[in-house]
Amino acid sequence: MSDFAGMQDLLQDFLVEAEDLLSGVDNRLVELEKNPHDKNLLNEIFRGFHTIKGGAGFLGANELVTLCHLTENLFDKLRNDELSLTPTLMDLILEATAAVRDMFVYLERGVQPPPADESLLERLRAALSGKLSGPAGGGTKKQADVVDSGKDDGSEPDWELLHQVVAGETASEAKATPKQGDDPAQNGKAEAKAAPPVPKRASVPAPVRRQAENRDQGIRIETSRLDQVLNLAGEIGLTKNRLTALRSDILAGKTDPDTLHALDVSVNQLDLLVSDLQNAVMKTRMQPIGRLFQKYPRIARDLARQLGKQIELVISGEETEIDKTMIDDLSDPLIHLIRNAVDHGIESPEERVAAGKKPEGTIQLSAKQEGDHILIIIADDGKGMSAEKIRAKAVEKGLISADEANGLDDRQSLNLIFLPGFSTAEKVSDVSGRGVGMDVVRTNITKLNGTIDVQSEPGRGTTFIISLPLTLAILPVLLVRLGEQPFAVPLSMVREILPIHLDEVREVGGRSTLVVRGEVLPILPLSLLLNWPMTRTPSYGVLMQMAEFSFILGIDSFAGREDAVIKSLEDFRPKGVAGVTILSNGQIVLILDMKELFETSTGRQGVSKKELEKYAQPPEAVMQLA
C-alpha cells in the first residue's frame, strides 16, 4: 500500500511546486557560482529550499527533511558570511540538490524515500562546521583551473549518462562511478583528474525513473483562460436555444424572409463561437517553454565542469508558449543538443584564446513564435563544422557513396550528421562518440511533426534550428488524391506543387527525375509508396523536403489545404499512417507519415521513365482528374 494513501492530491501539488522550486534553485546556484557575493541570489535560494523543506515536513517525508535542513543551513551560513563559497562547497551543494531530486522520484511512486547517502550527510555536517576538505590549494582556485577531465580516459563509456543527468545526477558523479567492465586503473586515473571527485551513493537504491506512459497528465491553466472557455460555452448554449426555436418555427411552416435571415445569422454566429472555443481550448494546452528550459543551465554547468571548459548558457524567449504534450518529448533532444554543444562545439579555454576568442564560450538557447510554428534555436560560438569533412567522414563510414557525396551541397552535407551511425568523434568518451544520438534527435523531432536544420561555419560556431507546430492537436495538411481517394500530407514538408510533363522527365540511374532550379529530384509516385499498383502516370508532383533528402511525390490531383484535427489510431496503426482526420463533408482521410512511409516502402527506389510513359493518360483524362 502507498505510504501516502489519502494524500495523493497534496503529494502531486507538492511535487509540481517543489520540482519548479528546485529547478529554480539549481539555476540560481549556477548564477551564484559567477557572483558568489550576491545576497539577493542567496536569499532566493534559501527561501526556495526552505519552502521545499516545509512541504516535505507536512507530508512526513522525514529523510527529505533531514537532507533539506542540512543544505538549508549551508545557505544560511553563506548569506550570513559565516562561510565562503568555494568550488568544493558548490559541488557539494549541487550533489545535495541532485539527491533531493532523486528523493522526488520516490515520492512520485507514492513511497517514502530512503535516507540520503551517509557520506553526503557527513560532508554536509563537515561543511557546516567549516571542516570540509577540498582539493590541493584549499579549493580556492578557479573552476577552470581545478577541473581537467576533458581527455579520454580509455574506459568503456556509459551511454546512460544522459539519463542520469536528466534525473539530476551530476556529470562529475557519473564520471566517478565505475561501470562494469571498466579498467580500475584507468578509472583511478580519471578520478584523479576530476576535482573534486564525488563519491558514489551506493547505499541508496536507484529509484525507478518515470516511464513515458506515467508522465504527469496534469496541466496548469490560468483562471482567465478557463473563464473564456466557460463564457464561450455559455454563448454557444444561447445560440443553440435560438436555433432550436427557429427550427420549431420553420417546421411549423414559418419560412418568411425574416425567419430565414435569423437562421442564417444564428448559424454564422455558431460557426464563429465554435471556432473561438476551439482556439480557447487549444490555449489551455499551451505552457511557457521556460518550464522546460530551466533544467538546462545546471546540465550545461555540470558537463562544462567535467570537461574543464568555461561556458555560459544564455536563455531567451522563456515566455514562448508551446503545446504541453510536446514538452516531455522535447526534453531529451534538447539535452542532447546542449551536451553536444558543450562537448563538440565549444573549445577549451586554451584553444579559444589561441584562436583569438574569449576563454568563456557561449551557448544560446532561445524560443520564439513565427506564424503557426515555434522556433527553438541552439547556437554556440565554438569551432563549427566543416561540410567537406562531414562528407568525407560519411563516405569513410560507408553511410553514403563517393558519387552521392559529390552531389551534395554544403547544407545537405551538414545534415548528414543526422544519419544513423554518424559521428565525428575521434575517440569514444563518456559524453559522445558512438554515433548514437543525432539521428534519434531528428526522429523525435519528426514525431512531433517538426523539422530540424543545422547551419555551421568553421571557426565561428554551429546553430540548430528546430521548427515545431504550435499544437499537435491541429496539423496543417495538403490534401492530395490518387484517383478519387484523398490523402493528407503534412504541409510543413511541402516546398511547392508542380505539373509533371513527360517531355521534361529525365532518367538518371534508372529512375525518373525532374530538374527543379538546378536540383535533380527523383519522382516517387504515391501509389508505389503505398505499395499500390500504378495505373496512371502522376499528373502533379509535390516537392517534399525530409531533412537532407528531397523528392517529388507523384499524385493525380490535389484538393487544397486544410487544418486537420488529428484523430489517433490507438489499437491499429498501419505503417506510414500518422492518424486520421474528418473533412467538412464527413469523409475520413488518412494522414500520411511521409518519413515512415518512405523508409518502409519498396517504392522508394522510384520508377523508370519507360514505366511512367506506360501509364500515360490521354489529355482529356488528365483534365478530368485535375
CSV table of C-alpha atoms in Angstrom, one decimal, residues 99-424:
chain,number,residue,atom,x,y,z
A,99,ALA,CA,19.9,13.8,-4.1
A,100,VAL,CA,16.8,15.9,-3.3
A,101,ARG,CA,15.6,15.4,-6.9
A,102,ASP,CA,16.3,11.6,-6.6
A,103,MET,CA,14.0,11.6,-3.5
A,104,PHE,CA,11.3,13.3,-5.5
A,105,VAL,CA,11.3,10.2,-7.8
A,106,TYR,CA,10.4,8.0,-4.8
A,107,LEU,CA,7.6,10.4,-3.8
A,108,GLU,CA,6.2,10.2,-7.4
A,109,ARG,CA,5.9,6.5,-6.8
A,110,GLY,CA,4.0,7.1,-3.6
A,111,VAL,CA,6.6,5.8,-1.2
A,112,GLN,CA,8.9,7.3,1.4
A,113,PRO,CA,12.4,8.0,0.1
A,114,PRO,CA,15.3,6.2,1.8
A,115,PRO,CA,17.9,8.1,3.7
A,116,ALA,CA,20.5,10.1,1.7
A,117,ASP,CA,23.9,8.6,1.4
A,118,GLU,CA,25.7,8.9,4.8
A,119,SER,CA,28.9,10.1,3.1
A,120,LEU,CA,26.9,13.1,1.7
A,121,LEU,CA,25.3,13.8,5.1
A,122,GLU,CA,28.7,13.7,6.8
A,123,ARG,CA,30.3,16.1,4.3
A,124,LEU,CA,27.3,18.5,4.7
A,125,ARG,CA,27.9,18.4,8.5
A,126,ALA,CA,31.6,18.9,8.0
A,127,ALA,CA,30.9,21.9,5.7
A,128,LEU,CA,28.7,23.4,8.4
A,129,SER,CA,31.4,23.2,10.9
A,130,GLY,CA,34.0,24.6,8.5
A,131,LYS,CA,35.9,21.3,8.2
A,132,LEU,CA,35.1,20.3,4.6
A,133,SER,CA,38.3,19.1,3.0
A,134,GLY,CA,39.0,20.4,-0.6
A,135,PRO,CA,41.4,19.8,-3.4
A,136,ALA,CA,45.0,20.9,-3.4
A,137,GLY,CA,45.3,24.6,-2.8
A,138,GLY,CA,42.4,24.8,-0.4
A,139,GLY,CA,39.8,24.8,-3.0
A,140,THR,CA,40.4,28.5,-3.8
A,141,LYS,CA,41.4,28.1,-7.4
A,142,LYS,CA,39.1,29.0,-10.1
A,143,GLN,CA,36.8,26.3,-11.5
A,144,ALA,CA,38.6,26.1,-14.9
A,145,ASP,CA,42.0,25.5,-13.0
A,146,VAL,CA,40.6,22.9,-10.7
A,147,VAL,CA,39.0,20.6,-13.3
A,148,ASP,CA,40.8,18.9,-16.1
A,149,SER,CA,38.9,15.8,-17.1
A,150,GLY,CA,38.2,16.5,-20.8
A,151,LYS,CA,40.7,13.9,-22.1
A,152,ASP,CA,39.6,10.4,-22.9
A,153,ASP,CA,40.4,8.1,-20.0
A,154,GLY,CA,40.2,4.9,-22.1
A,155,SER,CA,37.3,3.4,-20.1
A,156,GLU,CA,34.1,2.0,-21.6
A,157,PRO,CA,31.6,4.9,-22.0
A,158,ASP,CA,28.4,4.9,-20.0
A,159,TRP,CA,25.8,5.9,-22.6
A,160,GLU,CA,23.1,6.1,-19.9
A,161,LEU,CA,24.8,9.2,-18.6
A,162,LEU,CA,22.3,11.3,-20.5
A,163,HIS,CA,19.5,9.8,-18.4
A,164,GLN,CA,21.5,10.3,-15.2
A,165,VAL,CA,21.9,14.0,-15.8
A,166,VAL,CA,18.2,14.3,-16.7
A,167,ALA,CA,17.3,12.8,-13.4
A,168,GLY,CA,19.6,15.2,-11.5
A,169,GLU,CA,22.8,13.2,-11.0
A,170,THR,CA,25.8,15.4,-11.7
A,171,ALA,CA,28.1,14.7,-14.5
A,172,SER,CA,31.1,14.5,-12.2
A,173,GLU,CA,29.3,11.9,-10.1
A,174,ALA,CA,28.6,9.8,-13.1
A,175,LYS,CA,32.2,10.1,-14.2
A,176,ALA,CA,33.4,9.0,-10.7
A,177,THR,CA,31.1,5.9,-10.7
A,178,PRO,CA,32.9,2.9,-12.1
A,179,LYS,CA,30.9,0.8,-14.6
A,180,GLN,CA,31.0,-2.9,-15.1
A,181,GLY,CA,33.9,-3.8,-17.5
A,182,ASP,CA,35.9,-0.7,-16.7
A,183,ASP,CA,39.7,-0.9,-16.2
A,184,PRO,CA,40.1,0.0,-12.5
A,185,ALA,CA,43.5,1.6,-13.2
A,186,GLN,CA,42.0,3.8,-15.9
A,187,ASN,CA,39.2,4.7,-13.6
A,188,GLY,CA,41.6,5.7,-10.9
A,189,LYS,CA,43.4,7.9,-13.4
A,190,ALA,CA,40.1,9.5,-14.5
A,191,GLU,CA,39.1,10.2,-10.9
A,192,ALA,CA,42.5,11.8,-10.2
A,193,LYS,CA,41.8,14.2,-13.0
A,194,ALA,CA,38.3,15.1,-11.9
A,195,ALA,CA,38.4,17.5,-9.0
A,196,PRO,CA,36.8,17.1,-6.6
A,197,PRO,CA,35.7,13.5,-7.0
A,198,VAL,CA,32.2,12.8,-5.9
A,199,PRO,CA,31.6,9.5,-4.0
A,200,LYS,CA,29.1,7.1,-5.3
A,201,ARG,CA,25.8,6.9,-3.5
A,202,ALA,CA,25.9,3.2,-3.4
A,203,SER,CA,23.8,2.8,-0.2
A,204,VAL,CA,20.7,4.4,-1.8
A,205,PRO,CA,18.8,2.1,-4.2
A,206,ALA,CA,18.4,3.6,-7.6
A,207,PRO,CA,14.9,5.0,-8.0
A,208,VAL,CA,12.9,3.8,-10.9
A,209,ARG,CA,12.6,6.7,-13.4
A,210,ARG,CA,9.2,7.6,-14.6
A,211,GLN,CA,8.3,6.0,-18.0
A,212,ALA,CA,6.6,7.9,-20.8
A,213,GLU,CA,3.2,6.3,-20.1
A,214,ASN,CA,3.4,7.6,-16.4
A,215,ARG,CA,4.1,11.2,-17.2
A,216,ASP,CA,2.3,13.8,-15.3
A,217,GLN,CA,-1.0,14.3,-17.1
A,218,GLY,CA,-1.8,17.5,-15.1
A,219,ILE,CA,-1.6,21.0,-16.5
A,220,ARG,CA,-1.6,24.5,-15.0
A,221,ILE,CA,-4.1,26.8,-16.6
A,222,GLU,CA,-4.7,30.5,-15.9
A,223,THR,CA,-8.1,31.2,-14.5
A,224,SER,CA,-8.7,33.8,-17.2
A,225,ARG,CA,-8.4,31.1,-19.9
A,226,LEU,CA,-10.9,28.9,-18.2
A,227,ASP,CA,-13.2,31.8,-17.8
A,228,GLN,CA,-13.0,32.4,-21.5
A,229,VAL,CA,-13.9,28.8,-22.2
A,230,LEU,CA,-16.8,29.0,-19.8
A,231,ASN,CA,-18.1,32.2,-21.4
A,232,LEU,CA,-17.9,30.8,-24.9
A,233,ALA,CA,-19.7,27.6,-23.8
A,234,GLY,CA,-22.5,29.8,-22.4
A,235,GLU,CA,-22.7,31.8,-25.6
A,236,ILE,CA,-22.9,28.5,-27.6
A,237,GLY,CA,-25.7,27.4,-25.3
A,238,LEU,CA,-27.7,30.5,-26.0
A,239,THR,CA,-27.2,30.2,-29.8
A,240,LYS,CA,-28.3,26.6,-29.6
A,241,ASN,CA,-31.5,27.7,-27.9
A,242,ARG,CA,-32.1,30.3,-30.6
A,243,LEU,CA,-31.5,27.7,-33.3
A,244,THR,CA,-33.9,25.3,-31.6
A,245,ALA,CA,-36.6,28.0,-31.6
A,246,LEU,CA,-36.0,28.8,-35.3
A,247,ARG,CA,-36.2,25.1,-36.1
A,248,SER,CA,-39.7,24.9,-34.5
A,249,ASP,CA,-40.8,27.9,-36.4
A,250,ILE,CA,-39.6,26.5,-39.7
A,251,LEU,CA,-41.2,23.1,-39.0
A,252,ALA,CA,-44.5,25.0,-38.3
A,253,GLY,CA,-44.3,26.5,-41.8
A,254,LYS,CA,-42.9,29.9,-40.9
A,255,THR,CA,-40.4,30.4,-43.7
A,256,ASP,CA,-40.7,34.2,-44.3
A,257,PRO,CA,-37.5,36.2,-45.2
A,258,ASP,CA,-37.0,37.4,-41.6
A,259,THR,CA,-37.0,33.9,-40.2
A,260,LEU,CA,-34.6,32.6,-42.8
A,261,HIS,CA,-32.3,35.6,-42.2
A,262,ALA,CA,-32.4,35.0,-38.5
A,263,LEU,CA,-31.5,31.3,-39.2
A,264,ASP,CA,-28.6,32.4,-41.3
A,265,VAL,CA,-27.3,34.9,-38.7
A,266,SER,CA,-27.5,32.2,-35.9
A,267,VAL,CA,-25.7,29.6,-37.9
A,268,ASN,CA,-22.9,32.1,-38.7
A,269,GLN,CA,-22.7,33.1,-35.1
A,270,LEU,CA,-22.4,29.5,-34.0
A,271,ASP,CA,-19.6,28.9,-36.5
A,272,LEU,CA,-17.7,31.9,-35.0
A,273,LEU,CA,-18.3,30.8,-31.5
A,274,VAL,CA,-17.2,27.2,-32.1
A,275,SER,CA,-14.0,28.5,-33.8
A,276,ASP,CA,-13.3,30.8,-30.8
A,277,LEU,CA,-14.0,27.9,-28.4
A,278,GLN,CA,-11.6,25.6,-30.3
A,279,ASN,CA,-8.9,28.3,-30.1
A,280,ALA,CA,-9.6,28.9,-26.4
A,281,VAL,CA,-9.3,25.2,-25.6
A,282,MET,CA,-6.1,24.9,-27.6
A,283,LYS,CA,-4.7,27.8,-25.5
A,284,THR,CA,-5.4,25.8,-22.3
A,285,ARG,CA,-2.9,23.2,-23.6
A,286,MET,CA,-0.2,25.8,-24.0
A,287,GLN,CA,2.6,26.2,-21.4
A,288,PRO,CA,5.6,28.6,-21.2
A,289,ILE,CA,8.6,26.8,-22.7
A,290,GLY,CA,10.6,28.3,-19.8
A,291,ARG,CA,9.4,25.4,-17.6
A,292,LEU,CA,11.4,23.1,-20.0
A,293,PHE,CA,14.4,25.4,-20.4
A,294,GLN,CA,15.0,25.9,-16.6
A,295,LYS,CA,16.7,22.5,-16.2
A,296,TYR,CA,19.5,23.1,-18.8
A,297,PRO,CA,21.8,25.7,-17.0
A,298,ARG,CA,22.6,23.1,-14.4
A,299,ILE,CA,23.2,20.4,-17.0
A,300,ALA,CA,25.5,22.6,-19.1
A,301,ARG,CA,27.3,23.7,-15.9
A,302,ASP,CA,28.0,20.2,-14.7
A,303,LEU,CA,29.3,19.0,-18.1
A,304,ALA,CA,31.4,22.1,-18.6
A,305,ARG,CA,33.0,21.5,-15.2
A,306,GLN,CA,33.6,17.8,-16.1
A,307,LEU,CA,35.3,18.8,-19.3
A,308,GLY,CA,37.3,21.7,-17.9
A,309,LYS,CA,35.5,24.3,-20.1
A,310,GLN,CA,34.2,27.7,-19.4
A,311,ILE,CA,30.6,28.1,-20.7
A,312,GLU,CA,27.7,30.5,-20.3
A,313,LEU,CA,24.3,29.3,-21.3
A,314,VAL,CA,22.1,32.3,-22.3
A,315,ILE,CA,18.4,31.6,-22.4
A,316,SER,CA,15.8,33.8,-24.0
A,317,GLY,CA,12.1,33.5,-25.1
A,318,GLU,CA,11.1,31.6,-22.0
A,319,GLU,CA,7.6,33.1,-22.1
A,320,THR,CA,7.0,31.5,-25.6
A,321,GLU,CA,4.1,29.0,-25.2
A,322,ILE,CA,4.1,25.5,-26.6
A,323,ASP,CA,1.7,22.6,-26.5
A,324,LYS,CA,2.1,20.8,-23.2
A,325,THR,CA,2.2,17.4,-24.8
A,326,MET,CA,5.4,18.4,-26.6
A,327,ILE,CA,7.3,19.5,-23.6
A,328,ASP,CA,8.2,16.0,-22.3
A,329,ASP,CA,9.1,14.8,-25.8
A,330,LEU,CA,11.4,17.8,-26.4
A,331,SER,CA,13.4,17.3,-23.2
A,332,ASP,CA,15.8,14.6,-24.4
A,333,PRO,CA,16.5,16.0,-27.8
A,334,LEU,CA,17.4,19.5,-26.4
A,335,ILE,CA,19.6,17.9,-23.7
A,336,HIS,CA,21.5,16.0,-26.4
A,337,LEU,CA,22.0,19.2,-28.5
A,338,ILE,CA,23.2,21.2,-25.5
A,339,ARG,CA,25.5,18.5,-24.4
A,340,ASN,CA,26.9,18.2,-28.0
A,341,ALA,CA,27.4,22.0,-28.0
A,342,VAL,CA,29.4,21.7,-24.7
A,343,ASP,CA,31.4,18.7,-25.7
A,344,HIS,CA,31.9,19.1,-29.5
A,345,GLY,CA,31.1,22.8,-30.1
A,346,ILE,CA,32.9,24.9,-27.5
A,347,GLU,CA,36.6,24.6,-27.4
A,348,SER,CA,38.8,24.5,-24.3
A,349,PRO,CA,39.8,27.9,-22.8
A,350,GLU,CA,43.3,27.5,-24.2
A,351,GLU,CA,42.1,26.7,-27.7
A,352,ARG,CA,39.7,29.6,-27.7
A,353,VAL,CA,42.4,32.1,-26.6
A,354,ALA,CA,44.7,30.7,-29.2
A,355,ALA,CA,42.0,31.3,-31.8
A,356,GLY,CA,41.5,34.9,-30.7
A,357,LYS,CA,38.3,34.3,-28.7
A,358,LYS,CA,37.5,34.9,-25.1
A,359,PRO,CA,38.1,31.9,-22.8
A,360,GLU,CA,34.4,31.5,-22.0
A,361,GLY,CA,32.2,30.0,-24.7
A,362,THR,CA,28.6,31.0,-25.2
A,363,ILE,CA,25.6,28.7,-25.9
A,364,GLN,CA,22.4,30.4,-26.7
A,365,LEU,CA,19.0,28.6,-26.2
A,366,SER,CA,16.1,30.6,-27.4
A,367,ALA,CA,12.4,30.2,-28.5
A,368,LYS,CA,10.1,32.4,-30.5
A,369,GLN,CA,6.8,32.0,-32.3
A,370,GLU,CA,6.7,32.6,-36.1
A,371,GLY,CA,3.3,32.3,-37.6
A,372,ASP,CA,1.8,28.9,-36.7
A,373,HIS,CA,5.2,27.5,-35.7
A,374,ILE,CA,7.6,27.6,-32.8
A,375,LEU,CA,11.3,28.0,-33.5
A,376,ILE,CA,13.8,26.7,-30.9
A,377,ILE,CA,17.4,27.7,-31.6
A,378,ILE,CA,20.5,26.2,-30.0
A,379,ALA,CA,23.6,28.2,-31.1
A,380,ASP,CA,27.2,28.1,-30.0
A,381,ASP,CA,30.2,30.3,-30.8
A,382,GLY,CA,32.6,27.3,-30.9
A,383,LYS,CA,34.7,25.7,-33.6
A,384,GLY,CA,31.9,24.9,-36.0
A,385,MET,CA,31.8,22.1,-38.5
A,386,SER,CA,33.3,21.6,-42.0
A,387,ALA,CA,30.8,20.4,-44.7
A,388,GLU,CA,33.8,18.9,-46.6
A,389,LYS,CA,35.0,16.9,-43.6
A,390,ILE,CA,31.5,15.7,-42.8
A,391,ARG,CA,31.1,14.4,-46.4
A,392,ALA,CA,34.4,12.6,-46.1
A,393,LYS,CA,33.5,11.0,-42.8
A,394,ALA,CA,30.1,9.8,-44.1
A,395,VAL,CA,31.9,8.2,-47.1
A,396,GLU,CA,34.5,6.7,-44.8
A,397,LYS,CA,31.9,5.1,-42.6
A,398,GLY,CA,30.0,3.7,-45.7
A,399,LEU,CA,26.9,5.8,-45.0
A,400,ILE,CA,26.9,7.3,-48.5
A,401,SER,CA,28.8,6.6,-51.7
A,402,ALA,CA,31.5,8.9,-53.1
A,403,ASP,CA,29.2,9.7,-56.0
A,404,GLU,CA,26.4,10.7,-53.7
A,405,ALA,CA,28.8,12.9,-51.6
A,406,ASN,CA,29.9,14.7,-54.7
A,407,GLY,CA,26.3,15.7,-55.5
A,408,LEU,CA,25.7,17.3,-52.1
A,409,ASP,CA,25.9,21.0,-51.4
A,410,ASP,CA,27.1,22.3,-48.0
A,411,ARG,CA,23.6,22.4,-46.4
A,412,GLN,CA,22.9,18.8,-47.4
A,413,SER,CA,26.4,17.8,-46.2
A,414,LEU,CA,25.8,19.3,-42.8
A,415,ASN,CA,22.6,17.4,-42.5
A,416,LEU,CA,24.5,14.1,-42.9
A,417,ILE,CA,25.2,14.3,-39.1
A,418,PHE,CA,21.6,13.1,-38.6
A,419,LEU,CA,22.3,9.8,-40.3
A,420,PRO,CA,22.3,6.7,-38.0
A,421,GLY,CA,25.8,5.8,-37.1
A,422,PHE,CA,27.4,9.1,-38.0
A,423,SER,CA,29.9,10.6,-35.6
A,424,THR,CA,33.0,12.8,-36.0
